[in-house]
PDB file of C-alpha atoms in Angstrom:
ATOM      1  CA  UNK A  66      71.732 106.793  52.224  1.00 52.00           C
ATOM      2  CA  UNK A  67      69.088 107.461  49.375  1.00 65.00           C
ATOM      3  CA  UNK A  68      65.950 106.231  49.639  1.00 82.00           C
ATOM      4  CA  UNK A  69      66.060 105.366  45.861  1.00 92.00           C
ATOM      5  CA  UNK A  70      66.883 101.243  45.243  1.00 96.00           C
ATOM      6  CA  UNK A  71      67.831 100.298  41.917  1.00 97.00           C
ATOM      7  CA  UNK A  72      66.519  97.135  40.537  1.00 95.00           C
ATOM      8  CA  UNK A  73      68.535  94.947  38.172  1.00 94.00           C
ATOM      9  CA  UNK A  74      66.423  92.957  36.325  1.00 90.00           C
ATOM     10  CA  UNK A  75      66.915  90.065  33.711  1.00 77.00           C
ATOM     11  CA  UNK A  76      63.546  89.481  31.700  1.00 61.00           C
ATOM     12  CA  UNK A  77      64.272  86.429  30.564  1.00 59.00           C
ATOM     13  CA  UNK A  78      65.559  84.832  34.101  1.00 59.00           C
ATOM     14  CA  UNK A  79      64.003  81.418  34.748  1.00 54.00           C
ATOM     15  CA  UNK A  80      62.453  81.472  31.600  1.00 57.00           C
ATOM     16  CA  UNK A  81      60.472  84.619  32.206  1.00 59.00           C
ATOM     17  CA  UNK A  82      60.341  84.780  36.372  1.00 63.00           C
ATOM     18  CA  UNK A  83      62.992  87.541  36.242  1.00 64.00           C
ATOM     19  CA  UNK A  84      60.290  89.864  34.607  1.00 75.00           C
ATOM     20  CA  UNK A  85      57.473  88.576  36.546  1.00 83.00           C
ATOM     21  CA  UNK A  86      59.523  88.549  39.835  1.00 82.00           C
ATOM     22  CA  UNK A  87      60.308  92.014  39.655  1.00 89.00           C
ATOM     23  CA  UNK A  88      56.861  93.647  40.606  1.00 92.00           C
ATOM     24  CA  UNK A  89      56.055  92.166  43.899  1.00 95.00           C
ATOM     25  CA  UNK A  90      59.730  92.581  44.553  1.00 95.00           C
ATOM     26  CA  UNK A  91      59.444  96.808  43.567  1.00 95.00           C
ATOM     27  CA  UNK A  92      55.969  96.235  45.150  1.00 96.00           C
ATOM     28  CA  UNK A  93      57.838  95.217  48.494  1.00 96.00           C
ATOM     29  CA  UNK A  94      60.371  97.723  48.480  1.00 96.00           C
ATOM     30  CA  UNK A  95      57.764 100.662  47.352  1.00 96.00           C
ATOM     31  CA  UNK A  96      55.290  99.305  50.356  1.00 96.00           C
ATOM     32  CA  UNK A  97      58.524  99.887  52.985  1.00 95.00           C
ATOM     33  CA  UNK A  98      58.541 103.442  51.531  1.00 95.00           C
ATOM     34  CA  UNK A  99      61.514 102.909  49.078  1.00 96.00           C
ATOM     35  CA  UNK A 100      61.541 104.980  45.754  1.00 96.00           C
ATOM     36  CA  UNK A 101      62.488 102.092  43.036  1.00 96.00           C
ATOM     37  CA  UNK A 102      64.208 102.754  39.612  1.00 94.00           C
ATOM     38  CA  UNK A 103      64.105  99.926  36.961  1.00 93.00           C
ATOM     39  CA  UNK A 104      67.439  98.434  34.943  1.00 92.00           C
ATOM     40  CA  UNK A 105      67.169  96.408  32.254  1.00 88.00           C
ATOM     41  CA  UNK A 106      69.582  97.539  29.146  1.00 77.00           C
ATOM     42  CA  UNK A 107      69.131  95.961  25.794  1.00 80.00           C
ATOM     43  CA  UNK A 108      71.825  93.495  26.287  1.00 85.00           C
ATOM     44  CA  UNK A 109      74.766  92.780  29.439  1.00 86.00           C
ATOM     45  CA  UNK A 110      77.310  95.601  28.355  1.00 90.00           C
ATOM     46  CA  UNK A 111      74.207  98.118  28.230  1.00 90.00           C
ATOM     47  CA  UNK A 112      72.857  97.378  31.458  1.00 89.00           C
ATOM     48  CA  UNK A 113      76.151  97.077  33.193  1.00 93.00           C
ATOM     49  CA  UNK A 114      76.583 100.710  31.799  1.00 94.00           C
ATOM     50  CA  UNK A 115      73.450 101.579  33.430  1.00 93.00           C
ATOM     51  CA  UNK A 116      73.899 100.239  36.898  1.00 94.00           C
ATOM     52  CA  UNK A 117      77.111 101.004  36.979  1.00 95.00           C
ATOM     53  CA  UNK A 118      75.761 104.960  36.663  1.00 95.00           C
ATOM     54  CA  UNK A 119      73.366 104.201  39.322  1.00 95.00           C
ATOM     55  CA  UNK A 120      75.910 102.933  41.670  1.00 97.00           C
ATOM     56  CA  UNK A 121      78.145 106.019  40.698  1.00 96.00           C
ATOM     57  CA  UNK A 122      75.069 108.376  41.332  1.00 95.00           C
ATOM     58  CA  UNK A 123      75.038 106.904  44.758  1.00 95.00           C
ATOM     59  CA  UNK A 124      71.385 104.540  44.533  1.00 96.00           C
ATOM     60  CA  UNK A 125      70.556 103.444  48.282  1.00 96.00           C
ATOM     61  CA  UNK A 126      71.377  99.512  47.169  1.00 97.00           C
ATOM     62  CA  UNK A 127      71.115  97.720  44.048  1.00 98.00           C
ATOM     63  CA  UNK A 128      68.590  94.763  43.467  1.00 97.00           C
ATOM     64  CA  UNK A 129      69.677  91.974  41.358  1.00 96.00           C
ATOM     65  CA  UNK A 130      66.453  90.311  40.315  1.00 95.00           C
ATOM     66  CA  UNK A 131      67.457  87.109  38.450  1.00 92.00           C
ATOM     67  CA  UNK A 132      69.810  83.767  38.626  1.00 91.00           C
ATOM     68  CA  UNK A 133      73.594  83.581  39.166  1.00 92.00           C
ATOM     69  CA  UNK A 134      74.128  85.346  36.279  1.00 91.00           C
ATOM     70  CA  UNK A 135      72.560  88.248  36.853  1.00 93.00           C
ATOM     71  CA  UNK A 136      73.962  88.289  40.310  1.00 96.00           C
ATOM     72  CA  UNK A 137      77.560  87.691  38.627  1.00 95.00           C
ATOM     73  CA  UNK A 138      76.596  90.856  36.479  1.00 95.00           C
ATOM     74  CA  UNK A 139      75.674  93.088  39.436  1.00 96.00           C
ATOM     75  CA  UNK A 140      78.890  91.989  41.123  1.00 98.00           C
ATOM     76  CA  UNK A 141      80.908  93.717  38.804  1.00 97.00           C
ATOM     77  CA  UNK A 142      79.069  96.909  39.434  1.00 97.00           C
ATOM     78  CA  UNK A 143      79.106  96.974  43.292  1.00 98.00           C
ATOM     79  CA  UNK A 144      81.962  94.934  44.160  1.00 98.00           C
ATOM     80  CA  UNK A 145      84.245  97.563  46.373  1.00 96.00           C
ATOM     81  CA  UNK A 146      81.907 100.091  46.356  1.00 97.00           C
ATOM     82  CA  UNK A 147      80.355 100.018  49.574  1.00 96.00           C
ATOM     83  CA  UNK A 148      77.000  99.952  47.585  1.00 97.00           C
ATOM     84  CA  UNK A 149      74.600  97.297  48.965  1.00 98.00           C
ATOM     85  CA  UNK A 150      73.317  94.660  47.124  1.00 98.00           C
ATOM     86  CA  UNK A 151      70.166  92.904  47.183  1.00 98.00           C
ATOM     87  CA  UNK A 152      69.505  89.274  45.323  1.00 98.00           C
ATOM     88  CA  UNK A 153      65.651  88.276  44.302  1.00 96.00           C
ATOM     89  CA  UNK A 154      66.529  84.742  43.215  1.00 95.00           C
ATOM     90  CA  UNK A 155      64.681  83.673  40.659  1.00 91.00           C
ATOM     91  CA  UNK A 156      66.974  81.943  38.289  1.00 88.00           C
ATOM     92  CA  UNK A 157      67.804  78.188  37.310  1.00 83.00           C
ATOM     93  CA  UNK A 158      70.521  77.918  39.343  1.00 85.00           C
ATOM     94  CA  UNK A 159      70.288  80.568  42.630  1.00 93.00           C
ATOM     95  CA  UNK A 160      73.064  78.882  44.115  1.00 95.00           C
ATOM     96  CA  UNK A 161      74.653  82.604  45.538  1.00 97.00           C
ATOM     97  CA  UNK A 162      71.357  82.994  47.345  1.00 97.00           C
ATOM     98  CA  UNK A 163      71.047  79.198  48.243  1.00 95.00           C
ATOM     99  CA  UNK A 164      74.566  79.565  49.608  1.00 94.00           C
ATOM    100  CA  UNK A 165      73.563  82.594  51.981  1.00 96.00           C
ATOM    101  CA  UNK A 166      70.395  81.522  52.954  1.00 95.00           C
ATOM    102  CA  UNK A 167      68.074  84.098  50.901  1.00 97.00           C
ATOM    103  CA  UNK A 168      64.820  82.862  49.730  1.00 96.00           C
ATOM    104  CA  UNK A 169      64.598  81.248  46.378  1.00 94.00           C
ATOM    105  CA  UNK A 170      61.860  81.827  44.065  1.00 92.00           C
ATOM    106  CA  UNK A 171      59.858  83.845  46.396  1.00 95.00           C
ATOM    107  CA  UNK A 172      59.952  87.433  44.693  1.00 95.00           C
ATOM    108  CA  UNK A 173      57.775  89.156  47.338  1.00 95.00           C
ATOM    109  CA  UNK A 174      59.837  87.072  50.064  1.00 96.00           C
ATOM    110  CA  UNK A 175      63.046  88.304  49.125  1.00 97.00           C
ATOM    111  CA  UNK A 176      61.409  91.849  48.484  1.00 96.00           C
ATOM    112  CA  UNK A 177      60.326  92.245  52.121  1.00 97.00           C
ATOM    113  CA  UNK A 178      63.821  90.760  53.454  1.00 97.00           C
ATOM    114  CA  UNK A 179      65.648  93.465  51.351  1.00 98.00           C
ATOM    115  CA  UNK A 180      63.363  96.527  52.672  1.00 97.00           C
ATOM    116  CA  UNK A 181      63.882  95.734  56.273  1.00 97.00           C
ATOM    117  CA  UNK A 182      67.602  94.568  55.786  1.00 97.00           C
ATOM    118  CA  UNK A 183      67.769  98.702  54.474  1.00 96.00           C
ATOM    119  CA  UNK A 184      65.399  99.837  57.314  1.00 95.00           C
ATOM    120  CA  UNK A 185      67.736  98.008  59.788  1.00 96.00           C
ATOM    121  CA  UNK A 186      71.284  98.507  58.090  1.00 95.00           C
ATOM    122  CA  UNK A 187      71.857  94.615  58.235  1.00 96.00           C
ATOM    123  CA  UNK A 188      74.417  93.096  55.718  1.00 97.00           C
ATOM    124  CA  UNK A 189      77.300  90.608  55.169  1.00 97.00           C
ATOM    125  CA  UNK A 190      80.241  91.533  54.428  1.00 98.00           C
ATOM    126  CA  UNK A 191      81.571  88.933  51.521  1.00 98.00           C
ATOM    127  CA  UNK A 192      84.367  87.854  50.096  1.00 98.00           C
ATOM    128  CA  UNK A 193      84.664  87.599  46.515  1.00 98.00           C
ATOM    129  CA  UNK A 194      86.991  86.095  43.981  1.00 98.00           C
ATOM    130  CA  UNK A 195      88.565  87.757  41.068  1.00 98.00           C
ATOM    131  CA  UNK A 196      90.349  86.660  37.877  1.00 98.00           C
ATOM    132  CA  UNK A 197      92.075  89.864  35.691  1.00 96.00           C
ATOM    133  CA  UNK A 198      89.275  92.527  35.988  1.00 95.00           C
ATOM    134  CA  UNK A 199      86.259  90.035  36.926  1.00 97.00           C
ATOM    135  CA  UNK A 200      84.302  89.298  40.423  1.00 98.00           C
ATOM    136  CA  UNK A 201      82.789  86.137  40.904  1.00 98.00           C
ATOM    137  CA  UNK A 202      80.963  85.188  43.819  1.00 98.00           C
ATOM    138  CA  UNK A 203      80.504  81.150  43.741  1.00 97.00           C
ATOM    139  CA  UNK A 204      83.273  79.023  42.136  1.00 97.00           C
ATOM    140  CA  UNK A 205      85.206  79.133  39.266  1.00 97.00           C
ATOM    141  CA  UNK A 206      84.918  75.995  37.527  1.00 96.00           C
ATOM    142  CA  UNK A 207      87.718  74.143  34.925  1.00 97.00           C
ATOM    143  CA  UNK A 208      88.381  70.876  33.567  1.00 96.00           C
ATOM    144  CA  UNK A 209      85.490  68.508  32.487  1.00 94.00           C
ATOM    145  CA  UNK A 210      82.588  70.330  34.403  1.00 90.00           C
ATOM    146  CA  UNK A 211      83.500  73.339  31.845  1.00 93.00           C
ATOM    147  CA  UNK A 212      84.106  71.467  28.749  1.00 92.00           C
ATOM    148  CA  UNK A 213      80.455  70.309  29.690  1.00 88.00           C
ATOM    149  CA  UNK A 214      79.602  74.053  29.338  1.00 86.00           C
ATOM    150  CA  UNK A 215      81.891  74.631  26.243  1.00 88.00           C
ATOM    151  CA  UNK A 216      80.261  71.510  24.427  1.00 89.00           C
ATOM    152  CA  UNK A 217      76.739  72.433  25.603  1.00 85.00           C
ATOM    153  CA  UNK A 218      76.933  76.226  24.606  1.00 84.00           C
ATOM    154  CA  UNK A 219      78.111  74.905  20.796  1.00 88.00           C
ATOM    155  CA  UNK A 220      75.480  72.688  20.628  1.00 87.00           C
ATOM    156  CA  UNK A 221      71.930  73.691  18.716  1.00 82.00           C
ATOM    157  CA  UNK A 222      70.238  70.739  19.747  1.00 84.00           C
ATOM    158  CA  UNK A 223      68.280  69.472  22.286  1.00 84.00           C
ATOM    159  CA  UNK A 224      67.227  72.705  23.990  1.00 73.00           C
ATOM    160  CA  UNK A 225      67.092  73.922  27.529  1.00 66.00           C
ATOM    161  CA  UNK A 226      68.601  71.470  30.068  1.00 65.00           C
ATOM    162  CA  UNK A 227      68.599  68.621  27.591  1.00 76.00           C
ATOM    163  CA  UNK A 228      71.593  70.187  25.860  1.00 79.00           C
ATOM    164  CA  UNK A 229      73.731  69.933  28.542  1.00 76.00           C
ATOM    165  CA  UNK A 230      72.838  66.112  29.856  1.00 79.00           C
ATOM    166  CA  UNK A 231      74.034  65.222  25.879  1.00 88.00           C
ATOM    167  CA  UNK A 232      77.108  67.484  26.498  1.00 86.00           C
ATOM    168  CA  UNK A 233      77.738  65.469  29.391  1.00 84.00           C
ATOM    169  CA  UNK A 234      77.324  62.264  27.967  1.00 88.00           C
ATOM    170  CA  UNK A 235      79.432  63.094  25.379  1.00 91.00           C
ATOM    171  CA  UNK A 236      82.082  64.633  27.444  1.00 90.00           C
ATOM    172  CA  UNK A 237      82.161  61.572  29.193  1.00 91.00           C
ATOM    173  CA  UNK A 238      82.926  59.243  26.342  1.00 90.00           C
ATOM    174  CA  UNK A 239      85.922  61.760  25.555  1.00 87.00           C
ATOM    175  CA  UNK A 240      86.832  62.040  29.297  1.00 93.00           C
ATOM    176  CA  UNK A 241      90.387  61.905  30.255  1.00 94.00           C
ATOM    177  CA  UNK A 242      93.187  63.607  32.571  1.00 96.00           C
ATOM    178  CA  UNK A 243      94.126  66.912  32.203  1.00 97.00           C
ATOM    179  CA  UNK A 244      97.638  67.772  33.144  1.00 98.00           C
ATOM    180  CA  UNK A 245      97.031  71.057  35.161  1.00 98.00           C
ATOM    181  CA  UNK A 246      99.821  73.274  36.085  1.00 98.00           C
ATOM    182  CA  UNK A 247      99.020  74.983  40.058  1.00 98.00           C
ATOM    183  CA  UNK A 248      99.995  77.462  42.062  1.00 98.00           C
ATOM    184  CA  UNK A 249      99.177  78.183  45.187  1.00 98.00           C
ATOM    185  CA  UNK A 250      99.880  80.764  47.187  1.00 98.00           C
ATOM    186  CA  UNK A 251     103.487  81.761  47.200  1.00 96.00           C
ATOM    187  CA  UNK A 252     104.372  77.781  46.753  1.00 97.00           C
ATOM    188  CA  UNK A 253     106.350  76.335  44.039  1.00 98.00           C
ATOM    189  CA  UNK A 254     104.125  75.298  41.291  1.00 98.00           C
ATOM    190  CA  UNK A 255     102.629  71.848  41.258  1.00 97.00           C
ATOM    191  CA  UNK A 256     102.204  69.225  37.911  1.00 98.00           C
ATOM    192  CA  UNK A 257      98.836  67.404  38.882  1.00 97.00           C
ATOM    193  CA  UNK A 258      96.985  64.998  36.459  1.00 98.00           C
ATOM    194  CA  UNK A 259      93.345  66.169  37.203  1.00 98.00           C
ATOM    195  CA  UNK A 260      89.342  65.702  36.074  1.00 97.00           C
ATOM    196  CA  UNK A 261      88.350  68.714  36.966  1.00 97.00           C
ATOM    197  CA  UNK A 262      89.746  71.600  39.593  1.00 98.00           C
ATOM    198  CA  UNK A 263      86.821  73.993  40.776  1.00 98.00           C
ATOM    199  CA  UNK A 264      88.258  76.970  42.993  1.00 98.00           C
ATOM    200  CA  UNK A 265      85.379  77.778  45.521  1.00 98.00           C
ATOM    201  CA  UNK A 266      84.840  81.164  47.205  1.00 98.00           C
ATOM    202  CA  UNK A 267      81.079  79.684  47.771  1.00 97.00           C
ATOM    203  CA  UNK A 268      80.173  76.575  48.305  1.00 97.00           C
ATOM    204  CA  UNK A 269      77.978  75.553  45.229  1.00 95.00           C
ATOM    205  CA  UNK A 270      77.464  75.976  41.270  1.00 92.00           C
ATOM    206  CA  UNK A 271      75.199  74.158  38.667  1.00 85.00           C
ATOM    207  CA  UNK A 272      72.305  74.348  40.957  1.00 86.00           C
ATOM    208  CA  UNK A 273      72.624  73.250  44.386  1.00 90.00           C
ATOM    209  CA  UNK A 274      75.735  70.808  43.462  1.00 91.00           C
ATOM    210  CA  UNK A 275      78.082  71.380  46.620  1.00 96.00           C
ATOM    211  CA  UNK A 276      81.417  70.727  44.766  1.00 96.00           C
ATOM    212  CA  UNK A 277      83.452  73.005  47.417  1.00 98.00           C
ATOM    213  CA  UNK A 278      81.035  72.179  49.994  1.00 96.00           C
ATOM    214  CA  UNK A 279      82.814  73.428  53.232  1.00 96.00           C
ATOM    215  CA  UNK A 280      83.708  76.946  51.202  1.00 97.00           C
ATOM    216  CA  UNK A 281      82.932  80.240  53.616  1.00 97.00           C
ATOM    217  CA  UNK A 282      82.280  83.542  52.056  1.00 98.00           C
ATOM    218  CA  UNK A 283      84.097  85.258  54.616  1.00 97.00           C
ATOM    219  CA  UNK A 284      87.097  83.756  55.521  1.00 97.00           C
ATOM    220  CA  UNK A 285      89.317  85.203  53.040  1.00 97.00           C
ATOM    221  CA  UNK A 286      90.244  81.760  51.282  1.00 98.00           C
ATOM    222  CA  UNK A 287      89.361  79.420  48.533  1.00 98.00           C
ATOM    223  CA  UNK A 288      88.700  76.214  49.010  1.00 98.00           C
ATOM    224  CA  UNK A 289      89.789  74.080  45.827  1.00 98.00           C
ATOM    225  CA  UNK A 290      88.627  71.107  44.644  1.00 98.00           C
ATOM    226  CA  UNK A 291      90.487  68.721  42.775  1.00 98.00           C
ATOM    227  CA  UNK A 292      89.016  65.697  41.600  1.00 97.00           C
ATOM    228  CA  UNK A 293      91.708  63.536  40.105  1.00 97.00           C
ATOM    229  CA  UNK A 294      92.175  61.189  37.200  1.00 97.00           C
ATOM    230  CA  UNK A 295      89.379  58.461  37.028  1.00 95.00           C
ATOM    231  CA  UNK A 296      87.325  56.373  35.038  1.00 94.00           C
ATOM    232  CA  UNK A 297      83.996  57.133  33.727  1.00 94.00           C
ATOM    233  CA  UNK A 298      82.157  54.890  36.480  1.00 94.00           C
ATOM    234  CA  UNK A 299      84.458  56.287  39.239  1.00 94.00           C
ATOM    235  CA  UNK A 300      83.187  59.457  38.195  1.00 92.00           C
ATOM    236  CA  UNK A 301      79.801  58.198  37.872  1.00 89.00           C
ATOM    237  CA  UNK A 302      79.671  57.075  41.820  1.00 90.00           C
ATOM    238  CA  UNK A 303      81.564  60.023  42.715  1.00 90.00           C
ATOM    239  CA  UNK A 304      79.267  63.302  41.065  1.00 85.00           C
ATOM    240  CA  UNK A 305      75.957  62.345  42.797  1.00 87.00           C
ATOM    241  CA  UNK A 306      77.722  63.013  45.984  1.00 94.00           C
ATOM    242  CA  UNK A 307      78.513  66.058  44.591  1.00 93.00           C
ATOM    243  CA  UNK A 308      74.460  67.211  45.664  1.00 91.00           C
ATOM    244  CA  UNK A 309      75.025  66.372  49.744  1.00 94.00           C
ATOM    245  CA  UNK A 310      78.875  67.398  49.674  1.00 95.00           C
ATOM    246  CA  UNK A 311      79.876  64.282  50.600  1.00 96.00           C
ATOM    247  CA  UNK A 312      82.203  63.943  47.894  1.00 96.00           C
ATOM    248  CA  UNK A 313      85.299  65.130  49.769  1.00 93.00           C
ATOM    249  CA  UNK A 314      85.801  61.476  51.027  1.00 92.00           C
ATOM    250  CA  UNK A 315      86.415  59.828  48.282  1.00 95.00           C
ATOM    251  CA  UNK A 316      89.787  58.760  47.915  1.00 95.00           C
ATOM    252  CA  UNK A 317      89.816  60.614  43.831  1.00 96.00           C
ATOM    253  CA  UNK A 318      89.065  64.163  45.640  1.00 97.00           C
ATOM    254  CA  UNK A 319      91.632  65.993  47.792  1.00 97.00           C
ATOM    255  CA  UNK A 320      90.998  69.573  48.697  1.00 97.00           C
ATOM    256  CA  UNK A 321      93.044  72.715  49.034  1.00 98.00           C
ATOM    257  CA  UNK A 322      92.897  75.874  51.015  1.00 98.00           C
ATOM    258  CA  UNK A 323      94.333  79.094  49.492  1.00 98.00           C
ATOM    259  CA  UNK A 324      94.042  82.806  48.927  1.00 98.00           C
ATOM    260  CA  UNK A 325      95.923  83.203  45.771  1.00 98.00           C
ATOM    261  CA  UNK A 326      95.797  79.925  43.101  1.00 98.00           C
ATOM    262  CA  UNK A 327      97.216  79.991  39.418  1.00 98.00           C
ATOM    263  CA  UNK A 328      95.204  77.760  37.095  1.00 98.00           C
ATOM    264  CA  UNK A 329      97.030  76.768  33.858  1.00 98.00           C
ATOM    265  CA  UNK A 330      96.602  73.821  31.246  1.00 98.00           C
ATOM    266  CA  UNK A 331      96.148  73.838  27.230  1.00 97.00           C
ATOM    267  CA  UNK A 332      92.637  73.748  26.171  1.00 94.00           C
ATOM    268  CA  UNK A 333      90.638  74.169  29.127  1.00 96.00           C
ATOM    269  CA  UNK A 334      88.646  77.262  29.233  1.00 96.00           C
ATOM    270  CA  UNK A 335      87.431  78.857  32.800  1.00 97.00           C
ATOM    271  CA  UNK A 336      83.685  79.274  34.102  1.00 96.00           C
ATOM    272  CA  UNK A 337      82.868  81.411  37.151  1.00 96.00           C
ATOM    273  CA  UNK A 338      79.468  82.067  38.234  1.00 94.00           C
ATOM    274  CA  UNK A 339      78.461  79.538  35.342  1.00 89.00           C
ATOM    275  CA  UNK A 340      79.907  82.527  33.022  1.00 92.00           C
ATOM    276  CA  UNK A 341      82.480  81.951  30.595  1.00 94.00           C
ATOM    277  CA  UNK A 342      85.504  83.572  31.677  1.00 95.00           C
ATOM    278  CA  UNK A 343      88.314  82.603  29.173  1.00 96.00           C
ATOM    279  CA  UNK A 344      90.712  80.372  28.305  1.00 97.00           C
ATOM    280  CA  UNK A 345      93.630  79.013  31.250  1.00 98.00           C
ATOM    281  CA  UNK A 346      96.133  80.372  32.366  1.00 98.00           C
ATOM    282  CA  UNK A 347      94.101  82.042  34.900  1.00 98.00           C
ATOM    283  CA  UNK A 348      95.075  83.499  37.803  1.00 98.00           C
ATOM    284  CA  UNK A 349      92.069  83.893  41.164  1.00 98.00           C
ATOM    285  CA  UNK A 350      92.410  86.221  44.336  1.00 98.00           C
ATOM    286  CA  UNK A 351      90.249  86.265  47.082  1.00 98.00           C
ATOM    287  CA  UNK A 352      89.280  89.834  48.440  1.00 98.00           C
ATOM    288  CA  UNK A 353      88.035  90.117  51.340  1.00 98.00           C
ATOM    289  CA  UNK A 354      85.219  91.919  52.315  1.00 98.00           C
ATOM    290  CA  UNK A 355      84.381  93.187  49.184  1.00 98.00           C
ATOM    291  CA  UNK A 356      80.688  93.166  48.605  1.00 98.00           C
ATOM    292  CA  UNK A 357      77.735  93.922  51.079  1.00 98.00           C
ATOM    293  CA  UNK A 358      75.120  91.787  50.709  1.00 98.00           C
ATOM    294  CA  UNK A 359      71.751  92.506  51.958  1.00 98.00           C
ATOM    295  CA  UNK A 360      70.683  89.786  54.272  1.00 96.00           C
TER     296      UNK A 360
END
């Protein structure tokens, strides 16, 4: 293995920690005797273009240094590769790291744990999901948690994480049952009246918010969450539980294990990795072992 690392890096991470994050993690890397190259690219298809050269070339591991979307974007490059990857969480959400116990908003931290997980040849080998020609590593969210996200991203006012508390509240005052169309596995399809369905390769999204909480990343199945019809203080009592996982018990929430699950229903679009994906029908596999992560 080369002893050059490429490092992935999102400037604007965390509202600026991706940049700042990513010299005590080189600094870590460089100390363990690592030669580090620098990725940013002037916007995603750019640097996915670049990394995905560096992974060609054969760089020792790439660094994603960043939240779940930059980890989402590295995926794409090293998924099936063999090529290891590293995560310096630094984001909003770091709910990939959270999930496999990296440290969070500890650039140096994460740094160190990289350079001896190289030194030592130590990694996970992960699952991921995939929809058409895209990886995602956490869950794949649809229904109201990503007309939250549809609302929120049209929105121009408030700003930050104000815009999506309104997009919530409004979401909720339009809330109703979407009739899904599901598949899974080789079973006949299923009709089912749902709020949301949120197909889980990890356990977590939105920030620590355990919505397939008992999800394993190597176990070569989703676990799917359907939360069905209810009203607005039903769903009220129900999403704080959402945080501890505890969710799963209420009598609105049933939960399905598959590798293989079709996703279809008119105007619902899909989010994985809190990245918009497109609209349903979609269609999410589980492969297994398909990315090495650096632990």
């Amino acid at each position: 293995m080369t002893s050059e690392i490429t490092l992935f890096v999102n400037p604007v991470a965390g509202r600026g920690r991706g940049a700042r994050a990513a010299h005590p993690a080189a600094g870590a890397l460089r100390d363990a005797g690592y030669t580090v190259r620098t990725v940013v690219g002037v916007d995603a298809s750019d640097a996915l273009a670049r990394v995905g050269d560096a992974v060609a070339e054969g760089t020792g591991a790439l660094v994603a240094v960043g939240g779940d979307g930059m980890v989402s974007l590295a995926l794409q490059a090293v998924a099936g590769t063999g090529t290891p990857l590293g995560v310096v969480a630094v984001g909003t959400g770091n709910d990939f790291a959270r999930v496999n116990g990296l440290p969070i908003r500890d650039a140096a931290a994460a740094g160190r744990a990289i350079a001896a997980a190289l030194k030592e040849d130590r990694y996970r080998e992960l699952d991921l999901g995939r929809t058409g020609d895209r990886w995602f590593g956490t869950v794949l969210a649809s229904g109201f948690d990503s007309r939250v996200n549809d609302r929120g991203n049209r929105l121009r006012w408030p700003t930050g994480r104000f815009r999506y508390d309104l997009a919530m509240l409004l979401e909720l005052a339009a809330l109703r049952p979407i009739p899904y169309r599901v598949t899974f596995d080789d079973a006949p399809e299923q009709e089912i009246d749902a709020t949301l369905i949120a197909v889980g390769n990890g356990a977590s999204y939105g920030g620590g918010m355990r919505i397939c909480a008992d999800a394993s990343m190597d176990d070569g199945l989703f676990d799917v969450c359907v939360v069905g019809p209810c009203s607005r203080s039903t769903l009220l009592r129900v999403f704080p539980r959402v945080y501890r996982g505890t969710h799963s018990g209420h009598p609105v929430v049933t939960v399905h294990r598959a590798a293989r699950v079709r996703l279809a229903a008119d105007d619902v679009t899909g989010y994985a990795d809190g990245e918009r994906i497109g609209p349903l029908p979609l269609v999410a596999e589980t492969v297994p072992r398909a990315v090495r992560l650096l632990v």
